[in-house]
Amino acid sequence: LSSMSTAKSTNAWGMFLMAHNRATEELERRAAATGLPPMDWYDVLWALERAGDTRLRMSDLADMMVTSRSNLTRLLDRLEAAGLAVRERCSEDRRTTYAVITPEGKKLRKKAWVMYEKAIEDVFNSQLTDKELSTIHDGLSKVVQNLRMMSAVQR
Amino acid sequence: LSSMSTAKSTNAWGMFLMAHNRATEELERRAAATGLPPMDWYDVLWALERAGDTRLRMSDLADMMVTSRSNLTRLLDRLEAAGLAVRERCSEDRRTTYAVITPEGKKLRKKAWVMYEKAIEDVFNSQLTDKELSTIHDGLSKVVQNLRMMSAVQR
DNA sequence: AAAGATTGAATACTCAATCTTA
DNA sequence: TAAGATTGAGTATTCAATCTTT
């Protein structure tokens, strides 16, 4: 998504889109090639593992992942079918469902992280200086912060 | 996609993913809200418009978009149904199909760009200094360049 | 009525198989 | 046989409608 280089920004936005596109493609390619789960599975497993005893409700998880509830419902169906997570009912409020990671889920997440960590190093970190990494981090965190404010105003 | 902050890079990669996720979501939201086409439609229209008389074959277009041929076939079906592009046969080599943008397609692309340009300014450029924009551009272009070399070696 | 979650229908995407022309 | 493109089947994603519990 770009048009005739507005000169301003040397089209950082266009490069941002391209880099994301190519980099995530490479990560998914490596995951598939080694029989490891795709990034969205990893994200759910990692969110559940971090949550630990403070179990996560389906809707909280959906908000963290920035995906729709219905999409998360089906993603968790797949994780459950693969034995990596389970649903647990809540006794206090019987509308809510908790998602919980299984021991197999933890094991696979760990294994996947070994692969993803190396891939991120190869694809991203190794190509950038520490100064560049920190500028990218700080700059993009301003972008994210601004979007948070925009959607807060929206409501 | 991230794990226990490896300190190194202050997790620039994680922020990169988050920023992309939130920013593209906002752009798609604005497009839908104003009845304008999504980013992938825009990308095809813009590629076709730039190509001009040097018409693009379906497979060239797919390579430029970094999507599969079958996906592009269907995307072009939709653009054709919407009257924004047409297919043209090639007389020299009858295996190839050209995709060509229509006048309505050009008009809509232009209109969409007005919206996207402002959105990119609001969401991205306005949040970053010129120095940050150029660091992001140059850094990520190294990432893309490296991925090109990796996939070249692959073959 | 509203919150939490799921379901059905429509749409989009991916892989392998197919069709046509070279 | 291979290149260019499309199709069918299976899977994933989204939107609105639904169901249950509060």
PDB file of N, CA, C and O in Angstrom, chain A residues 46-106:
ATOM      1  N   TRP A  46       1.059 -19.086  24.307  1.00  0.00           N
ATOM      2  CA  TRP A  46       1.923 -18.270  25.147  1.00  0.00           C
ATOM      3  C   TRP A  46       1.099 -17.383  26.090  1.00  0.00           C
ATOM      4  O   TRP A  46       1.431 -17.226  27.266  1.00  0.00           O
ATOM      5  N   ALA A  47      -0.007 -16.845  25.593  1.00  0.00           N
ATOM      6  CA  ALA A  47      -0.883 -16.049  26.458  1.00  0.00           C
ATOM      7  C   ALA A  47      -1.431 -16.909  27.593  1.00  0.00           C
ATOM      8  O   ALA A  47      -1.472 -16.486  28.752  1.00  0.00           O
ATOM      9  N   LEU A  48      -1.815 -18.131  27.265  1.00  0.00           N
ATOM     10  CA  LEU A  48      -2.374 -19.023  28.290  1.00  0.00           C
ATOM     11  C   LEU A  48      -1.301 -19.430  29.299  1.00  0.00           C
ATOM     12  O   LEU A  48      -1.562 -19.502  30.506  1.00  0.00           O
ATOM     13  N   GLU A  49      -0.105 -19.675  28.811  1.00  0.00           N
ATOM     14  CA  GLU A  49       0.958 -20.105  29.717  1.00  0.00           C
ATOM     15  C   GLU A  49       1.340 -18.979  30.672  1.00  0.00           C
ATOM     16  O   GLU A  49       1.528 -19.205  31.872  1.00  0.00           O
ATOM     17  N   ARG A  50       1.438 -17.760  30.137  1.00  0.00           N
ATOM     18  CA  ARG A  50       1.761 -16.621  30.993  1.00  0.00           C
ATOM     19  C   ARG A  50       0.683 -16.409  32.049  1.00  0.00           C
ATOM     20  O   ARG A  50       0.970 -16.032  33.183  1.00  0.00           O
ATOM     21  N   ALA A  51      -0.578 -16.612  31.659  1.00  0.00           N
ATOM     22  CA  ALA A  51      -1.681 -16.365  32.586  1.00  0.00           C
ATOM     23  C   ALA A  51      -1.591 -17.296  33.789  1.00  0.00           C
ATOM     24  O   ALA A  51      -1.915 -16.911  34.917  1.00  0.00           O
ATOM     25  N   GLY A  52      -1.154 -18.521  33.561  1.00  0.00           N
ATOM     26  CA  GLY A  52      -0.968 -19.472  34.651  1.00  0.00           C
ATOM     27  C   GLY A  52      -2.249 -19.697  35.430  1.00  0.00           C
ATOM     28  O   GLY A  52      -3.292 -19.992  34.840  1.00  0.00           O
ATOM     29  N   ASP A  53      -2.184 -19.542  36.761  1.00  0.00           N
ATOM     30  CA  ASP A  53      -3.353 -19.814  37.594  1.00  0.00           C
ATOM     31  C   ASP A  53      -4.462 -18.784  37.408  1.00  0.00           C
ATOM     32  O   ASP A  53      -5.638 -19.104  37.547  1.00  0.00           O
ATOM     33  N   THR A  54      -4.075 -17.556  37.094  1.00  0.00           N
ATOM     34  CA  THR A  54      -5.079 -16.534  36.786  1.00  0.00           C
ATOM     35  C   THR A  54      -5.645 -16.872  35.418  1.00  0.00           C
ATOM     36  O   THR A  54      -5.232 -16.322  34.405  1.00  0.00           O
ATOM     37  N   ARG A  55      -6.574 -17.766  35.396  1.00  0.00           N
ATOM     38  CA  ARG A  55      -7.023 -18.279  34.106  1.00  0.00           C
ATOM     39  C   ARG A  55      -7.688 -17.209  33.250  1.00  0.00           C
ATOM     40  O   ARG A  55      -8.269 -16.264  33.777  1.00  0.00           O
ATOM     41  N   LEU A  56      -7.622 -17.389  31.968  1.00  0.00           N
ATOM     42  CA  LEU A  56      -8.149 -16.393  31.034  1.00  0.00           C
ATOM     43  C   LEU A  56      -9.500 -16.820  30.481  1.00  0.00           C
ATOM     44  O   LEU A  56      -9.691 -17.967  30.086  1.00  0.00           O
ATOM     45  N   ARG A  57     -10.404 -15.863  30.434  1.00  0.00           N
ATOM     46  CA  ARG A  57     -11.689 -16.116  29.803  1.00  0.00           C
ATOM     47  C   ARG A  57     -11.522 -15.996  28.293  1.00  0.00           C
ATOM     48  O   ARG A  57     -10.628 -15.287  27.818  1.00  0.00           O
ATOM     49  N   MET A  58     -12.393 -16.625  27.560  1.00  0.00           N
ATOM     50  CA  MET A  58     -12.344 -16.586  26.101  1.00  0.00           C
ATOM     51  C   MET A  58     -12.325 -15.140  25.593  1.00  0.00           C
ATOM     52  O   MET A  58     -11.554 -14.801  24.704  1.00  0.00           O
ATOM     53  N   SER A  59     -13.143 -14.299  26.174  1.00  0.00           N
ATOM     54  CA  SER A  59     -13.228 -12.925  25.675  1.00  0.00           C
ATOM     55  C   SER A  59     -11.966 -12.126  26.001  1.00  0.00           C
ATOM     56  O   SER A  59     -11.522 -11.310  25.185  1.00  0.00           O
ATOM     57  N   ASP A  60     -11.378 -12.361  27.169  1.00  0.00           N
ATOM     58  CA  ASP A  60     -10.122 -11.683  27.494  1.00  0.00           C
ATOM     59  C   ASP A  60      -9.039 -12.088  26.509  1.00  0.00           C
ATOM     60  O   ASP A  60      -8.277 -11.254  26.007  1.00  0.00           O
ATOM     61  N   LEU A  61      -8.995 -13.375  26.252  1.00  0.00           N
ATOM     62  CA  LEU A  61      -8.014 -13.915  25.319  1.00  0.00           C
ATOM     63  C   LEU A  61      -8.202 -13.295  23.930  1.00  0.00           C
ATOM     64  O   LEU A  61      -7.231 -12.878  23.294  1.00  0.00           O
ATOM     65  N   ALA A  62      -9.444 -13.194  23.501  1.00  0.00           N
ATOM     66  CA  ALA A  62      -9.728 -12.593  22.189  1.00  0.00           C
ATOM     67  C   ALA A  62      -9.245 -11.147  22.153  1.00  0.00           C
ATOM     68  O   ALA A  62      -8.646 -10.714  21.169  1.00  0.00           O
ATOM     69  N   ASP A  63      -9.457 -10.415  23.233  1.00  0.00           N
ATOM     70  CA  ASP A  63      -9.007  -9.023  23.266  1.00  0.00           C
ATOM     71  C   ASP A  63      -7.487  -8.945  23.197  1.00  0.00           C
ATOM     72  O   ASP A  63      -6.926  -8.102  22.501  1.00  0.00           O
ATOM     73  N   MET A  64      -6.809  -9.829  23.920  1.00  0.00           N
ATOM     74  CA  MET A  64      -5.350  -9.824  23.902  1.00  0.00           C
ATOM     75  C   MET A  64      -4.810 -10.127  22.512  1.00  0.00           C
ATOM     76  O   MET A  64      -3.803  -9.559  22.086  1.00  0.00           O
ATOM     77  N   MET A  65      -5.469 -11.048  21.833  1.00  0.00           N
ATOM     78  CA  MET A  65      -5.008 -11.458  20.512  1.00  0.00           C
ATOM     79  C   MET A  65      -5.446 -10.474  19.428  1.00  0.00           C
ATOM     80  O   MET A  65      -5.001 -10.574  18.299  1.00  0.00           O
ATOM     81  N   VAL A  66      -6.351  -9.583  19.761  1.00  0.00           N
ATOM     82  CA  VAL A  66      -6.942  -8.691  18.779  1.00  0.00           C
ATOM     83  C   VAL A  66      -7.549  -9.492  17.633  1.00  0.00           C
ATOM     84  O   VAL A  66      -7.227  -9.312  16.466  1.00  0.00           O
ATOM     85  N   THR A  67      -8.419 -10.412  17.989  1.00  0.00           N
ATOM     86  CA  THR A  67      -9.183 -11.140  16.982  1.00  0.00           C
ATOM     87  C   THR A  67     -10.618 -11.212  17.489  1.00  0.00           C
ATOM     88  O   THR A  67     -10.899 -10.895  18.635  1.00  0.00           O
ATOM     89  N   SER A  68     -11.514 -11.619  16.628  1.00  0.00           N
ATOM     90  CA  SER A  68     -12.912 -11.669  17.023  1.00  0.00           C
ATOM     91  C   SER A  68     -13.163 -12.841  17.960  1.00  0.00           C
ATOM     92  O   SER A  68     -12.397 -13.804  17.981  1.00  0.00           O
ATOM     93  N   ARG A  69     -14.239 -12.760  18.712  1.00  0.00           N
ATOM     94  CA  ARG A  69     -14.574 -13.853  19.619  1.00  0.00           C
ATOM     95  C   ARG A  69     -14.848 -15.142  18.854  1.00  0.00           C
ATOM     96  O   ARG A  69     -14.385 -16.212  19.241  1.00  0.00           O
ATOM     97  N   SER A  70     -15.608 -14.996  17.773  1.00  0.00           N
ATOM     98  CA  SER A  70     -15.961 -16.216  17.034  1.00  0.00           C
ATOM     99  C   SER A  70     -14.723 -16.875  16.447  1.00  0.00           C
ATOM    100  O   SER A  70     -14.601 -18.098  16.442  1.00  0.00           O
ATOM    101  N   ASN A  71     -13.800 -16.065  15.999  1.00  0.00           N
ATOM    102  CA  ASN A  71     -12.577 -16.639  15.461  1.00  0.00           C
ATOM    103  C   ASN A  71     -11.818 -17.381  16.560  1.00  0.00           C
ATOM    104  O   ASN A  71     -11.313 -18.483  16.349  1.00  0.00           O
ATOM    105  N   LEU A  72     -11.753 -16.788  17.732  1.00  0.00           N
ATOM    106  CA  LEU A  72     -11.038 -17.429  18.834  1.00  0.00           C
ATOM    107  C   LEU A  72     -11.729 -18.724  19.252  1.00  0.00           C
ATOM    108  O   LEU A  72     -11.076 -19.707  19.572  1.00  0.00           O
ATOM    109  N   THR A  73     -13.056 -18.717  19.237  1.00  0.00           N
ATOM    110  CA  THR A  73     -13.800 -19.937  19.555  1.00  0.00           C
ATOM    111  C   THR A  73     -13.296 -21.090  18.693  1.00  0.00           C
ATOM    112  O   THR A  73     -12.993 -22.177  19.184  1.00  0.00           O
ATOM    113  N   ARG A  74     -13.163 -20.815  17.384  1.00  0.00           N
ATOM    114  CA  ARG A  74     -12.754 -21.886  16.481  1.00  0.00           C
ATOM    115  C   ARG A  74     -11.275 -22.217  16.588  1.00  0.00           C
ATOM    116  O   ARG A  74     -10.880 -23.370  16.450  1.00  0.00           O
ATOM    117  N   LEU A  75     -10.481 -21.222  16.855  1.00  0.00           N
ATOM    118  CA  LEU A  75      -9.055 -21.474  17.059  1.00  0.00           C
ATOM    119  C   LEU A  75      -8.870 -22.375  18.280  1.00  0.00           C
ATOM    120  O   LEU A  75      -8.084 -23.321  18.259  1.00  0.00           O
ATOM    121  N   LEU A  76      -9.638 -22.107  19.329  1.00  0.00           N
ATOM    122  CA  LEU A  76      -9.510 -22.943  20.510  1.00  0.00           C
ATOM    123  C   LEU A  76     -10.057 -24.345  20.260  1.00  0.00           C
ATOM    124  O   LEU A  76      -9.556 -25.321  20.821  1.00  0.00           O
ATOM    125  N   ASP A  77     -11.069 -24.463  19.420  1.00  0.00           N
ATOM    126  CA  ASP A  77     -11.541 -25.790  19.013  1.00  0.00           C
ATOM    127  C   ASP A  77     -10.377 -26.605  18.455  1.00  0.00           C
ATOM    128  O   ASP A  77     -10.201 -27.784  18.779  1.00  0.00           O
ATOM    129  N   ARG A  78      -9.577 -25.949  17.590  1.00  0.00           N
ATOM    130  CA  ARG A  78      -8.460 -26.655  16.957  1.00  0.00           C
ATOM    131  C   ARG A  78      -7.384 -27.003  17.969  1.00  0.00           C
ATOM    132  O   ARG A  78      -6.840 -28.109  17.960  1.00  0.00           O
ATOM    133  N   LEU A  79      -7.086 -26.081  18.861  1.00  0.00           N
ATOM    134  CA  LEU A  79      -6.080 -26.358  19.889  1.00  0.00           C
ATOM    135  C   LEU A  79      -6.549 -27.495  20.792  1.00  0.00           C
ATOM    136  O   LEU A  79      -5.761 -28.339  21.216  1.00  0.00           O
ATOM    137  N   GLU A  80      -7.842 -27.500  21.088  1.00  0.00           N
ATOM    138  CA  GLU A  80      -8.405 -28.545  21.932  1.00  0.00           C
ATOM    139  C   GLU A  80      -8.323 -29.892  21.214  1.00  0.00           C
ATOM    140  O   GLU A  80      -7.931 -30.901  21.794  1.00  0.00           O
ATOM    141  N   ALA A  81      -8.664 -29.878  19.934  1.00  0.00           N
ATOM    142  CA  ALA A  81      -8.595 -31.110  19.140  1.00  0.00           C
ATOM    143  C   ALA A  81      -7.173 -31.648  19.080  1.00  0.00           C
ATOM    144  O   ALA A  81      -6.946 -32.852  19.018  1.00  0.00           O
ATOM    145  N   ALA A  82      -6.199 -30.729  19.111  1.00  0.00           N
ATOM    146  CA  ALA A  82      -4.794 -31.136  19.063  1.00  0.00           C
ATOM    147  C   ALA A  82      -4.251 -31.474  20.447  1.00  0.00           C
ATOM    148  O   ALA A  82      -3.070 -31.823  20.592  1.00  0.00           O
ATOM    149  N   GLY A  83      -5.097 -31.341  21.480  1.00  0.00           N
ATOM    150  CA  GLY A  83      -4.665 -31.687  22.832  1.00  0.00           C
ATOM    151  C   GLY A  83      -3.759 -30.651  23.486  1.00  0.00           C
ATOM    152  O   GLY A  83      -3.078 -30.942  24.469  1.00  0.00           O
ATOM    153  N   LEU A  84      -3.748 -29.438  22.949  1.00  0.00           N
ATOM    154  CA  LEU A  84      -2.824 -28.417  23.470  1.00  0.00           C
ATOM    155  C   LEU A  84      -3.479 -27.485  24.484  1.00  0.00           C
ATOM    156  O   LEU A  84      -2.793 -26.790  25.227  1.00  0.00           O
ATOM    157  N   ALA A  85      -4.811 -27.469  24.514  1.00  0.00           N
ATOM    158  CA  ALA A  85      -5.533 -26.616  25.451  1.00  0.00           C
ATOM    159  C   ALA A  85      -6.868 -27.273  25.777  1.00  0.00           C
ATOM    160  O   ALA A  85      -7.308 -28.166  25.047  1.00  0.00           O
ATOM    161  N   VAL A  86      -7.482 -26.856  26.872  1.00  0.00           N
ATOM    162  CA  VAL A  86      -8.826 -27.339  27.205  1.00  0.00           C
ATOM    163  C   VAL A  86      -9.691 -26.182  27.687  1.00  0.00           C
ATOM    164  O   VAL A  86      -9.176 -25.161  28.132  1.00  0.00           O
ATOM    165  N   ARG A  87     -10.993 -26.355  27.575  1.00  0.00           N
ATOM    166  CA  ARG A  87     -11.931 -25.383  28.129  1.00  0.00           C
ATOM    167  C   ARG A  87     -12.310 -25.822  29.529  1.00  0.00           C
ATOM    168  O   ARG A  87     -12.471 -27.011  29.792  1.00  0.00           O
ATOM    169  N   GLU A  88     -12.473 -24.861  30.413  1.00  0.00           N
ATOM    170  CA  GLU A  88     -12.970 -25.175  31.755  1.00  0.00           C
ATOM    171  C   GLU A  88     -14.110 -24.227  32.087  1.00  0.00           C
ATOM    172  O   GLU A  88     -14.018 -23.032  31.834  1.00  0.00           O
ATOM    173  N   ARG A  89     -15.166 -24.786  32.680  1.00  0.00           N
ATOM    174  CA  ARG A  89     -16.306 -23.968  33.065  1.00  0.00           C
ATOM    175  C   ARG A  89     -15.968 -23.205  34.330  1.00  0.00           C
ATOM    176  O   ARG A  89     -15.149 -23.632  35.148  1.00  0.00           O
ATOM    177  N   CYS A  90     -16.655 -22.066  34.503  1.00  0.00           N
ATOM    178  CA  CYS A  90     -16.469 -21.262  35.711  1.00  0.00           C
ATOM    179  C   CYS A  90     -17.688 -21.473  36.599  1.00  0.00           C
ATOM    180  O   CYS A  90     -18.826 -21.399  36.151  1.00  0.00           O
ATOM    181  N   SER A  91     -17.451 -21.787  37.886  1.00  0.00           N
ATOM    182  CA  SER A  91     -18.569 -22.117  38.771  1.00  0.00           C
ATOM    183  C   SER A  91     -19.315 -20.874  39.254  1.00  0.00           C
ATOM    184  O   SER A  91     -20.529 -20.908  39.432  1.00  0.00           O
ATOM    185  N   GLU A  92     -18.585 -19.768  39.451  1.00  0.00           N
ATOM    186  CA  GLU A  92     -19.269 -18.548  39.937  1.00  0.00           C
ATOM    187  C   GLU A  92     -20.220 -17.971  38.893  1.00  0.00           C
ATOM    188  O   GLU A  92     -21.380 -17.729  39.165  1.00  0.00           O
ATOM    189  N   ASP A  93     -19.672 -17.735  37.689  1.00  0.00           N
ATOM    190  CA  ASP A  93     -20.486 -17.172  36.612  1.00  0.00           C
ATOM    191  C   ASP A  93     -20.514 -18.180  35.474  1.00  0.00           C
ATOM    192  O   ASP A  93     -19.536 -18.330  34.748  1.00  0.00           O
ATOM    193  N   ARG A  94     -21.635 -18.839  35.318  1.00  0.00           N
ATOM    194  CA  ARG A  94     -21.649 -19.951  34.380  1.00  0.00           C
ATOM    195  C   ARG A  94     -21.745 -19.549  32.916  1.00  0.00           C
ATOM    196  O   ARG A  94     -21.833 -20.397  32.040  1.00  0.00           O
ATOM    197  N   ARG A  95     -21.698 -18.213  32.660  1.00  0.00           N
ATOM    198  CA  ARG A  95     -21.617 -17.792  31.263  1.00  0.00           C
ATOM    199  C   ARG A  95     -20.184 -17.901  30.748  1.00  0.00           C
ATOM    200  O   ARG A  95     -19.948 -18.093  29.559  1.00  0.00           O
ATOM    201  N   THR A  96     -19.249 -17.740  31.649  1.00  0.00           N
ATOM    202  CA  THR A  96     -17.854 -17.632  31.215  1.00  0.00           C
ATOM    203  C   THR A  96     -17.184 -18.989  31.059  1.00  0.00           C
ATOM    204  O   THR A  96     -17.471 -19.941  31.782  1.00  0.00           O
ATOM    205  N   THR A  97     -16.289 -19.065  30.079  1.00  0.00           N
ATOM    206  CA  THR A  97     -15.481 -20.255  29.819  1.00  0.00           C
ATOM    207  C   THR A  97     -14.017 -19.868  29.933  1.00  0.00           C
ATOM    208  O   THR A  97     -13.606 -18.846  29.380  1.00  0.00           O
ATOM    209  N   TYR A  98     -13.261 -20.662  30.669  1.00  0.00           N
ATOM    210  CA  TYR A  98     -11.825 -20.428  30.739  1.00  0.00           C
ATOM    211  C   TYR A  98     -11.121 -21.289  29.706  1.00  0.00           C
ATOM    212  O   TYR A  98     -11.534 -22.411  29.438  1.00  0.00           O
ATOM    213  N   ALA A  99     -10.039 -20.767  29.163  1.00  0.00           N
ATOM    214  CA  ALA A  99      -9.172 -21.561  28.299  1.00  0.00           C
ATOM    215  C   ALA A  99      -7.898 -21.838  29.087  1.00  0.00           C
ATOM    216  O   ALA A  99      -7.326 -20.938  29.692  1.00  0.00           O
ATOM    217  N   VAL A 100      -7.469 -23.102  29.085  1.00  0.00           N
ATOM    218  CA  VAL A 100      -6.297 -23.494  29.873  1.00  0.00           C
ATOM    219  C   VAL A 100      -5.350 -24.320  29.022  1.00  0.00           C
ATOM    220  O   VAL A 100      -5.781 -25.183  28.251  1.00  0.00           O
ATOM    221  N   ILE A 101      -4.057 -24.053  29.158  1.00  0.00           N
ATOM    222  CA  ILE A 101      -3.068 -24.792  28.387  1.00  0.00           C
ATOM    223  C   ILE A 101      -2.790 -26.140  29.066  1.00  0.00           C
ATOM    224  O   ILE A 101      -2.797 -26.241  30.294  1.00  0.00           O
ATOM    225  N   THR A 102      -2.579 -27.183  28.270  1.00  0.00           N
ATOM    226  CA  THR A 102      -2.267 -28.507  28.818  1.00  0.00           C
ATOM    227  C   THR A 102      -0.751 -28.680  28.921  1.00  0.00           C
ATOM    228  O   THR A 102       0.001 -27.888  28.350  1.00  0.00           O
ATOM    229  N   PRO A 103      -0.294 -29.712  29.642  1.00  0.00           N
ATOM    230  CA  PRO A 103       1.147 -29.995  29.677  1.00  0.00           C
ATOM    231  C   PRO A 103       1.719 -30.192  28.272  1.00  0.00           C
ATOM    232  O   PRO A 103       2.810 -29.683  27.970  1.00  0.00           O
ATOM    233  N   GLU A 104       0.991 -30.893  27.407  1.00  0.00           N
ATOM    234  CA  GLU A 104       1.482 -31.062  26.033  1.00  0.00           C
ATOM    235  C   GLU A 104       1.575 -29.701  25.330  1.00  0.00           C
ATOM    236  O   GLU A 104       2.490 -29.468  24.540  1.00  0.00           O
ATOM    237  N   GLY A 105       0.612 -28.849  25.638  1.00  0.00           N
ATOM    238  CA  GLY A 105       0.625 -27.510  25.055  1.00  0.00           C
ATOM    239  C   GLY A 105       1.868 -26.745  25.467  1.00  0.00           C
ATOM    240  O   GLY A 105       2.522 -26.091  24.646  1.00  0.00           O
ATOM    241  N   LYS A 106       2.211 -26.854  26.747  1.00  0.00           N
ATOM    242  CA  LYS A 106       3.409 -26.161  27.242  1.00  0.00           C
ATOM    243  C   LYS A 106       4.658 -26.694  26.564  1.00  0.00           C
ATOM    244  O   LYS A 106       5.555 -25.944  26.190  1.00  0.00           O
TER     245      LYS A 106
END
